[in-house]
């Protein structure tokens, strides 16, 4: 028999299958991937570095949808905001993969390159090196938490009546559509405002030291 024109197994198909399984059940296993693709489990291992390798392939696939060109914009705060929105949109398309990615170190080269760009953006703006990762980690926590929030019901609070929690009932009644979007934008605005304050303190300290 001749070789099939389309390879039965490759890293791209393994990644797609893993993402499908996670979307369906919130988890995956290498044997499950093999069964769905109609191959032996050992065959999957010929293409990937075990389960951790598949997790990194999923991370790389999801992050490929993030628009890294946003990190080249100016000024730095507008670039950071645009990147955060694109980052959130990419992960909102695969919300159930987020818990898997948050429990393993980032190793995918293309993803590391994206963080290299983000670090370069902040260092180039004048942030101190020791402030960069706490700020980026805070941004990531905000983005991923908000991406998960997009999968939640629009109404997350169910009140048996309005008499026991009248203030909560009033606040819920005042919420319009797009609760998750409004919450994300408010939190993002607050984080970026904090970044601006951190940068101002750093620059003031540098100016004082230079004038001493």
Coordinates of N, CA and C in Angstrom, one line a residue:
X1 N 0.8 -1.2 0.0 CA 0.0 0.0 0.0 C 0.9 1.3 0.0
X2 N 0.5 2.3 -0.8 CA 1.2 3.5 -0.8 C 1.0 4.3 0.5
X3 N 1.8 5.2 0.8 CA 1.7 6.1 2.0 C 0.5 7.0 1.8
X4 N -0.3 7.3 2.8 CA -1.4 8.2 2.7 C -0.9 9.6 2.3
X5 N -1.7 10.3 1.5 CA -1.3 11.7 1.1 C -1.3 12.6 2.3
X6 N -2.3 12.5 3.2 CA -2.3 13.3 4.4 C -1.8 12.5 5.6
X7 N -0.7 13.0 6.3 CA -0.2 12.2 7.4 C -1.3 12.0 8.4
X8 N -1.3 10.8 9.0 CA -2.3 10.4 9.9 C -2.1 11.2 11.3
X9 N -0.8 11.5 11.5 CA -0.5 12.1 12.8 C 0.6 13.2 12.7
X10 N 0.4 14.3 13.3 CA 1.4 15.3 13.4 C 1.1 16.2 14.6
X11 N 2.0 17.1 14.9 CA 1.8 17.9 16.1 C 0.6 18.8 16.0
X12 N 0.3 19.3 14.8 CA -0.9 20.2 14.7 C -2.2 19.5 15.0
X13 N -2.3 18.2 14.5 CA -3.5 17.5 14.7 C -3.6 17.0 16.1
X14 N -2.5 16.7 16.8 CA -2.5 16.4 18.2 C -3.0 17.6 19.0
X15 N -2.5 18.7 18.7 CA -2.9 20.0 19.4 C -4.4 20.2 19.2
X16 N -4.9 20.2 18.0 CA -6.3 20.4 17.7 C -7.2 19.4 18.5
X17 N -6.8 18.1 18.5 CA -7.5 17.1 19.2 C -7.5 17.4 20.7
X18 N -6.4 17.7 21.3 CA -6.3 18.0 22.7 C -7.2 19.2 23.1
X19 N -7.2 20.2 22.3 CA -8.1 21.4 22.5 C -9.5 21.0 22.4
X20 N -9.9 20.1 21.5 CA -11.3 19.7 21.4 C -11.7 18.9 22.7
X21 N -10.8 18.0 23.2 CA -11.1 17.3 24.4 C -11.2 18.2 25.6
X22 N -10.4 19.2 25.7 CA -10.4 20.1 26.8 C -11.7 20.9 26.7
X23 N -12.1 21.3 25.6 CA -13.4 22.1 25.4 C -14.6 21.2 25.8
X24 N -14.5 20.0 25.6 CA -15.6 19.1 25.9 C -15.7 18.7 27.3
X25 N -14.5 18.4 27.9 CA -14.5 17.8 29.3 C -13.6 18.5 30.3
X26 N -12.9 19.5 29.8 CA -12.0 20.3 30.7 C -10.7 19.6 31.0
X27 N -10.4 18.5 30.3 CA -9.2 17.8 30.6 C -8.9 16.9 29.3
X28 N -7.7 16.3 29.3 CA -7.4 15.4 28.2 C -6.3 14.4 28.7
X29 N -6.2 13.3 28.0 CA -5.1 12.4 28.2 C -4.5 11.9 26.9
X30 N -3.3 11.5 26.9 CA -2.7 11.0 25.7 C -3.4 9.8 25.1
X31 N -3.8 8.8 25.9 CA -4.6 7.8 25.3 C -5.9 8.2 24.6
X32 N -6.6 9.2 25.2 CA -7.8 9.8 24.6 C -7.5 10.4 23.2
X33 N -6.4 11.1 23.2 CA -6.0 11.7 21.9 C -5.8 10.6 20.9
X34 N -5.0 9.6 21.3 CA -4.7 8.5 20.4 C -6.0 7.8 19.9
X35 N -6.9 7.5 20.8 CA -8.2 6.9 20.3 C -9.0 7.7 19.3
X36 N -9.0 9.1 19.6 CA -9.8 9.9 18.7 C -9.1 10.0 17.3
X37 N -7.8 9.9 17.3 CA -7.1 10.0 16.0 C -6.9 8.6 15.4
X38 N -7.3 7.6 16.1 CA -7.2 6.2 15.5 C -5.9 5.7 15.4
X39 N -5.0 6.0 16.4 CA -3.6 5.5 16.4 C -3.3 4.9 17.8
X40 N -2.1 4.3 17.9 CA -1.7 3.8 19.1 C -1.1 5.0 20.0
X41 N -1.3 4.8 21.3 CA -0.8 5.8 22.2 C 0.7 6.1 22.0
X42 N 1.5 5.1 21.8 CA 2.9 5.2 21.6 C 3.2 6.1 20.4
X43 N 2.3 6.1 19.4 CA 2.6 6.9 18.2 C 2.5 8.4 18.5
X44 N 1.6 8.7 19.4 CA 1.5 10.1 19.8 C 2.8 10.6 20.5
X45 N 3.3 9.7 21.3 CA 4.6 10.1 22.0 C 5.8 10.3 21.0
X46 N 5.7 9.7 19.8 CA 6.7 9.9 18.8 C 6.8 11.4 18.4
X47 N 5.7 12.1 18.5 CA 5.6 13.4 18.0 C 5.6 14.5 19.1
X48 N 5.4 14.2 20.3 CA 5.4 15.2 21.4 C 6.2 14.8 22.6
X49 N 6.5 15.7 23.4 CA 7.3 15.5 24.6 C 6.3 15.2 25.8
X50 N 5.5 14.1 25.7 CA 4.6 13.7 26.7 C 3.4 14.7 26.9
X51 N 2.8 14.5 28.0 CA 1.6 15.4 28.3 C 2.0 16.9 28.4
X52 N 3.1 17.1 29.1 CA 3.6 18.5 29.3 C 3.8 19.2 27.9
X53 N 4.4 18.4 27.0 CA 4.6 18.9 25.7 C 3.3 19.3 25.0
X54 N 2.3 18.5 25.2 CA 1.0 18.8 24.6 C 0.4 20.1 25.2
X55 N 0.5 20.2 26.5 CA 0.1 21.5 27.1 C 0.8 22.7 26.5
X56 N 2.0 22.6 26.3 CA 2.8 23.7 25.7 C 2.3 24.0 24.2
X57 N 2.0 22.9 23.5 CA 1.5 23.1 22.2 C 0.2 23.8 22.2
X58 N -0.7 23.5 23.1 CA -1.9 24.2 23.3 C -1.7 25.6 23.6
X59 N -0.8 25.9 24.5 CA -0.5 27.3 24.9 C 0.0 28.1 23.7
X60 N 0.9 27.4 22.9 CA 1.4 28.1 21.7 C 0.3 28.4 20.7
X61 N -0.7 27.4 20.5 CA -1.8 27.6 19.6 C -2.7 28.7 20.0
X62 N -3.0 28.8 21.3 CA -3.9 29.8 21.8 C -3.2 31.2 21.7
X63 N -2.0 31.2 22.1 CA -1.3 32.5 22.1 C -1.0 33.0 20.7
X64 N -1.0 32.1 19.7 CA -0.8 32.6 18.4 C -1.9 33.5 17.9
X65 N -3.0 33.5 18.6 CA -4.1 34.4 18.2 C -4.0 35.8 18.8
X66 N -3.0 36.0 19.7 CA -2.8 37.3 20.3 C -2.1 38.2 19.3
X67 N -2.5 39.4 19.1 CA -1.9 40.3 18.2 C -0.7 40.9 18.8
X68 N 0.5 40.4 18.6 CA 1.7 41.0 19.2 C 2.1 42.3 18.6
X69 N 1.5 42.7 17.5 CA 1.8 44.0 16.9 C 1.3 45.1 17.8
X70 N 0.4 44.8 18.7 CA 0.0 45.8 19.7 C 1.1 46.3 20.6
X71 N 2.1 45.4 20.8 CA 3.2 45.7 21.7 C 4.2 46.7 21.1
X72 N 4.0 46.9 19.8 CA 4.9 47.8 19.1 C 4.3 49.2 18.9
X73 N 3.1 49.4 19.5 CA 2.4 50.7 19.4 C 3.0 51.7 20.4
X74 N 2.6 52.9 20.3 CA 3.0 53.9 21.3 C 1.8 54.8 21.6
X75 N 1.8 55.4 22.8 CA 2.7 55.2 23.9 C 2.5 53.8 24.6
X76 N 3.3 53.6 25.6 CA 3.4 52.3 26.2 C 2.1 51.8 26.8
X77 N 1.3 52.8 27.4 CA 0.1 52.4 28.1 C -1.0 52.0 27.1
X78 N -1.1 52.7 26.0 CA -2.0 52.3 25.0 C -1.7 50.9 24.4
X79 N -0.4 50.7 24.2 CA 0.1 49.4 23.7 C -0.3 48.3 24.7
X80 N -0.1 48.5 26.0 CA -0.4 47.5 27.0 C -1.9 47.2 27.0
X81 N -2.7 48.2 26.9 CA -4.2 48.1 26.9 C -4.6 47.2 25.7
X82 N -4.1 47.6 24.5 CA -4.4 46.8 23.3 C -4.0 45.4 23.4
X83 N -2.8 45.2 23.9 CA -2.3 43.8 24.1 C -3.2 43.0 25.0
X84 N -3.6 43.6 26.1 CA -4.5 42.9 27.1 C -5.8 42.6 26.5
X85 N -6.4 43.4 25.7 CA -7.7 43.1 25.0 C -7.5 42.0 24.0
X86 N -6.4 42.0 23.3 CA -6.2 40.9 22.3 C -5.9 39.6 23.0
X87 N -5.1 39.6 24.1 CA -4.8 38.5 24.9 C -6.1 37.9 25.5
X88 N -7.0 38.7 26.0 CA -8.2 38.2 26.6 C -9.1 37.5 25.5
X89 N -9.2 38.1 24.3 CA -10.0 37.6 23.3 C -9.5 36.2 22.8
X90 N -8.1 36.0 22.8 CA -7.6 34.8 22.4 C -7.9 33.7 23.4
X91 N -7.8 34.0 24.7 CA -8.1 33.0 25.7 C -9.6 32.8 25.9
X92 N -10.4 33.8 25.6 CA -11.8 33.6 25.8 C -12.3 32.6 24.8
X93 N -11.6 32.3 23.7 CA -12.0 31.3 22.7 C -11.7 29.9 23.2
X94 N -10.9 29.8 24.2 CA -10.5 28.5 24.8 C -10.5 28.5 26.3
X95 N -11.6 28.9 27.0 CA -11.5 29.2 28.4 C -11.2 28.0 29.2
X96 N -11.6 26.8 28.8 CA -11.4 25.6 29.7 C -9.9 25.1 29.7
X97 N -9.1 25.7 28.8 CA -7.7 25.3 28.7 C -6.9 26.2 29.8
X98 N -7.5 27.3 30.2 CA -6.8 28.2 31.1 C -6.3 27.5 32.4
X99 N -7.1 26.7 33.1 CA -6.5 26.1 34.3 C -5.4 25.1 34.0
X100 N -5.3 24.5 32.9 CA -4.2 23.6 32.5 C -2.9 24.4 32.3
X101 N -3.1 25.5 31.7 CA -1.9 26.4 31.4 C -1.4 27.1 32.6
X102 N -2.2 27.4 33.5 CA -1.8 28.1 34.7 C -1.1 27.2 35.7
X103 N -1.0 25.9 35.5 CA -0.4 25.0 36.5 C 0.9 24.4 35.9
X104 N 1.4 25.0 34.8 CA 2.7 24.5 34.3 C 3.5 25.7 33.8
X105 N 4.8 25.6 33.9 CA 5.7 26.8 33.5 C 5.6 27.0 32.0
X106 N 5.8 28.3 31.6 CA 5.7 28.6 30.2 C 7.1 28.2 29.6
X107 N 7.0 27.4 28.5 CA 8.3 26.9 27.9 C 8.2 27.1 26.3
X108 N 7.1 27.3 25.8 CA 6.9 27.4 24.3 C 7.7 28.7 23.8
X109 N 8.7 28.5 22.9 CA 9.5 29.6 22.5 C 8.7 30.8 21.9
X110 N 7.7 30.5 21.1 CA 6.9 31.7 20.6 C 6.2 32.4 21.7
X111 N 5.8 31.8 22.7 CA 5.1 32.5 23.8 C 6.1 33.3 24.6
X112 N 7.3 32.7 24.8 CA 8.4 33.4 25.5 C 8.8 34.7 24.7
X113 N 8.8 34.6 23.4 CA 9.1 35.7 22.6 C 8.1 36.9 22.8
X114 N 6.8 36.5 23.0 CA 5.8 37.5 23.3 C 6.0 38.2 24.6
X115 N 6.4 37.4 25.6 CA 6.7 38.0 26.9 C 8.0 38.9 26.8
X116 N 8.9 38.5 26.0 CA 10.1 39.3 25.8 C 9.7 40.6 25.2
X117 N 8.8 40.7 24.3 CA 8.3 41.9 23.7 C 7.6 42.8 24.8
X118 N 6.8 42.1 25.6 CA 6.1 42.9 26.7 C 7.1 43.5 27.7
X119 N 8.1 42.7 28.1 CA 9.1 43.2 29.0 C 9.8 44.4 28.4
X120 N 10.2 44.2 27.1 CA 10.9 45.3 26.4 C 10.1 46.5 26.3
X121 N 8.8 46.4 26.2 CA 7.9 47.6 26.1 C 8.0 48.4 27.4
X122 N 7.9 47.6 28.6 CA 7.9 48.3 29.9 C 9.3 48.9 30.2
X123 N 10.3 48.1 29.9 CA 11.7 48.6 30.2 C 12.0 49.8 29.3
X124 N 11.5 49.8 28.1 CA 11.8 50.9 27.2 C 11.0 52.2 27.6
X125 N 9.9 52.0 28.4 CA 9.1 53.1 28.9 C 9.8 53.7 30.1
X126 N 10.7 53.0 30.7 CA 11.4 53.5 31.9 C 11.1 52.8 33.2
X127 N 10.3 51.7 33.1 CA 10.0 50.9 34.4 C 11.3 50.3 34.9
X128 N 11.4 50.2 36.2 CA 12.5 49.5 36.8 C 12.3 48.0 36.6
X129 N 13.4 47.3 36.4 CA 13.4 45.9 36.1 C 12.6 45.1 37.2
X130 N 12.7 45.5 38.5 CA 12.1 44.7 39.5 C 10.6 44.9 39.5
X131 N 10.1 45.9 38.8 CA 8.6 46.2 38.8 C 7.9 45.5 37.6
X132 N 8.7 45.1 36.6 CA 8.1 44.6 35.4 C 7.3 43.3 35.5
X133 N 7.9 42.3 36.1 CA 7.2 41.0 36.2 C 5.9 41.1 37.1
X134 N 6.0 41.8 38.3 CA 4.8 41.9 39.1 C 3.6 42.6 38.3
X135 N 4.0 43.6 37.5 CA 3.0 44.3 36.7 C 2.4 43.4 35.6
X136 N 3.3 42.6 34.9 CA 2.8 41.8 33.9 C 2.0 40.6 34.4
X137 N 2.5 40.1 35.6 CA 1.7 39.0 36.2 C 0.3 39.4 36.6
X138 N 0.3 40.7 37.1 CA -1.0 41.2 37.5 C -1.9 41.4 36.3
X139 N -1.4 41.8 35.2 CA -2.1 42.0 34.0 C -2.6 40.6 33.5
X140 N -1.7 39.6 33.5 CA -2.1 38.3 33.1 C -3.2 37.7 34.0
X141 N -3.1 37.9 35.3 CA -4.2 37.4 36.2 C -5.5 38.1 35.8
X142 N -5.5 39.3 35.6 CA -6.7 40.1 35.2 C -7.3 39.5 33.9
X143 N -6.4 39.4 32.9 CA -6.9 38.9 31.6 C -7.5 37.5 31.6
X144 N -6.8 36.6 32.3 CA -7.2 35.2 32.3 C -8.5 35.0 33.2
X145 N -8.5 35.8 34.3 CA -9.7 35.7 35.1 C -10.9 36.3 34.3
X146 N -10.7 37.3 33.6 CA -11.8 37.9 32.8 C -12.2 37.0 31.7
X147 N -11.3 36.3 31.1 CA -11.6 35.3 30.0 C -12.5 34.2 30.6
X148 N -12.2 33.8 31.8 CA -13.0 32.7 32.4 C -14.4 33.3 32.7
X149 N -14.4 34.6 33.1 CA -15.7 35.2 33.5 C -16.7 35.3 32.3
X150 N -16.1 35.3 31.1 CA -17.0 35.4 29.9 C -17.8 34.1 29.7
X151 N -17.3 33.0 30.4 CA -18.1 31.7 30.3 C -19.2 31.6 31.4
X152 N -19.1 32.6 32.3 CA -20.1 32.5 33.4 C -21.5 33.0 33.0
X153 N -22.5 32.6 33.7 CA -23.9 33.2 33.3 C -23.9 34.7 33.5
X154 N -24.7 35.3 32.7 CA -24.8 36.8 32.8 C -25.2 37.2 34.2
X155 N -26.1 36.4 34.8 CA -26.6 36.7 36.1 C -26.0 35.6 37.1
X156 N -25.0 36.0 37.8 CA -24.2 35.1 38.7 C -24.8 35.0 40.1
X157 N -25.8 35.9 40.4 CA -26.4 35.9 41.7 C -27.9 35.6 41.6
X158 N -28.3 34.6 42.3 CA -29.8 34.3 42.3 C -30.3 34.5 43.7
X159 N -31.2 35.5 43.7 CA -31.8 35.9 45.0 C -33.2 35.3 45.2
X160 N -33.4 34.7 46.3 CA -34.7 34.1 46.6 C -35.8 35.2 46.7
X161 N -35.4 36.3 47.2 CA -36.3 37.5 47.2 C -35.4 38.7 47.4
X162 N -36.0 39.9 47.4 CA -35.3 41.1 47.5 C -35.2 41.7 48.9
X163 N -35.9 41.0 49.8 CA -36.0 41.5 51.2 C -34.8 41.2 52.0
X164 N -34.1 40.1 51.8 CA -33.0 39.7 52.7 C -31.7 40.4 52.2
X165 N -31.6 40.7 51.0 CA -30.4 41.4 50.5 C -30.8 42.6 49.6
X166 N -31.4 43.6 50.2 CA -32.0 44.7 49.4 C -31.0 45.5 48.6
X167 N -29.8 45.7 49.2 CA -28.8 46.5 48.5 C -28.2 45.8 47.3
X168 N -28.0 44.5 47.5 CA -27.5 43.6 46.4 C -28.5 43.6 45.3
X169 N -29.8 43.5 45.7 CA -30.9 43.4 44.7 C -30.9 44.7 43.9
X170 N -30.7 45.9 44.6 CA -30.7 47.2 43.9 C -29.5 47.2 42.9
X171 N -28.3 46.8 43.3 CA -27.1 46.9 42.5 C -27.3 45.9 41.3
X172 N -27.9 44.8 41.5 CA -28.1 43.8 40.4 C -29.1 44.3 39.4
X173 N -30.1 45.0 39.9 CA -31.1 45.5 39.0 C -30.6 46.7 38.1
X174 N -29.5 47.3 38.6 CA -29.0 48.5 37.9 C -28.0 48.0 36.8
X175 N -27.6 46.8 36.9 CA -26.5 46.3 35.9 C -27.2 46.1 34.5
X176 N -26.6 46.7 33.5 CA -27.1 46.5 32.2 C -26.4 45.3 31.5
X177 N -26.6 45.0 30.3 CA -26.0 43.9 29.6 C -24.5 44.2 29.5
X178 N -23.7 43.1 29.3 CA -22.3 43.3 29.2 C -21.5 43.5 30.5
X179 N -22.0 42.8 31.5 CA -21.4 42.9 32.9 C -19.9 42.5 32.8
X180 N -19.6 41.4 32.1 CA -18.2 41.0 32.1 C -17.3 42.0 31.4
X181 N -17.8 42.6 30.3 CA -17.0 43.6 29.5 C -16.7 44.8 30.4
X182 N -17.8 45.3 31.1 CA -17.6 46.5 31.9 C -16.7 46.2 33.1
X183 N -16.7 45.0 33.6 CA -15.8 44.7 34.7 C -14.4 44.6 34.3
X184 N -14.2 44.0 33.1 CA -12.8 43.9 32.5 C -12.2 45.3 32.3
X185 N -13.0 46.1 31.6 CA -12.5 47.5 31.3 C -12.2 48.3 32.5
X186 N -13.0 48.2 33.6 CA -12.8 48.9 34.8 C -11.5 48.4 35.5
X187 N -11.3 47.1 35.5 CA -10.2 46.5 36.2 C -8.9 46.9 35.4
X188 N -9.0 46.8 34.0 CA -7.8 47.2 33.2 C -7.4 48.6 33.4
X189 N -8.4 49.5 33.4 CA -8.2 50.9 33.7 C -7.4 51.1 35.0
X190 N -7.9 50.4 36.0 CA -7.3 50.5 37.3 C -5.8 50.0 37.3
X191 N -5.6 48.9 36.6 CA -4.2 48.4 36.6 C -3.3 49.3 35.9
X192 N -3.7 49.8 34.7 CA -2.9 50.7 34.0 C -2.6 52.0 34.7
X193 N -3.6 52.5 35.5 CA -3.4 53.7 36.3 C -2.3 53.4 37.4
X194 N -2.4 52.2 37.9 CA -1.3 51.8 38.9 C 0.0 51.8 38.2
X195 N 0.1 51.2 37.0 CA 1.4 51.2 36.3 C 1.9 52.6 36.1
X196 N 1.0 53.5 35.7 CA 1.5 54.9 35.5 C 2.0 55.5 36.8
X197 N 1.4 55.2 37.9 CA 1.9 55.7 39.2 C 3.3 55.1 39.5
X198 N 3.4 53.8 39.3 CA 4.7 53.1 39.5 C 5.8 53.8 38.7
X199 N 5.5 54.0 37.4 CA 6.5 54.6 36.5 C 6.8 56.1 37.0
X200 N 5.8 56.8 37.4 CA 6.1 58.2 37.9 C 7.0 58.2 39.1
X201 N 6.8 57.3 40.0 CA 7.7 57.2 41.2 C 9.1 56.8 40.8
X202 N 9.2 55.9 39.8 CA 10.5 55.5 39.4 C 11.3 56.6 38.7
X203 N 10.6 57.3 37.9 CA 11.2 58.5 37.2 C 11.6 59.6 38.1
X204 N 10.7 59.8 39.1 CA 11.0 60.9 40.1 C 12.2 60.5 40.9
X205 N 12.4 59.2 41.3 CA 13.5 58.7 42.0 C 14.8 58.9 41.2
X206 N 14.7 58.5 39.9 CA 15.9 58.7 39.0 C 16.3 60.1 38.9
X207 N 15.3 61.0 38.8 CA 15.6 62.4 38.6 C 16.3 63.0 39.9
X208 N 15.8 62.5 41.0 CA 16.3 63.0 42.3 C 17.8 62.5 42.5
X209 N 18.0 61.2 42.1 CA 19.3 60.6 42.2 C 20.3 61.3 41.3
X210 N 19.8 61.7 40.1 CA 20.6 62.4 39.1 C 21.0 63.8 39.5
X211 N 20.1 64.4 40.3 CA 20.4 65.8 40.7 C 21.2 65.9 42.0
X212 N 21.4 64.7 42.6 CA 22.1 64.7 43.9 C 23.6 64.9 43.7

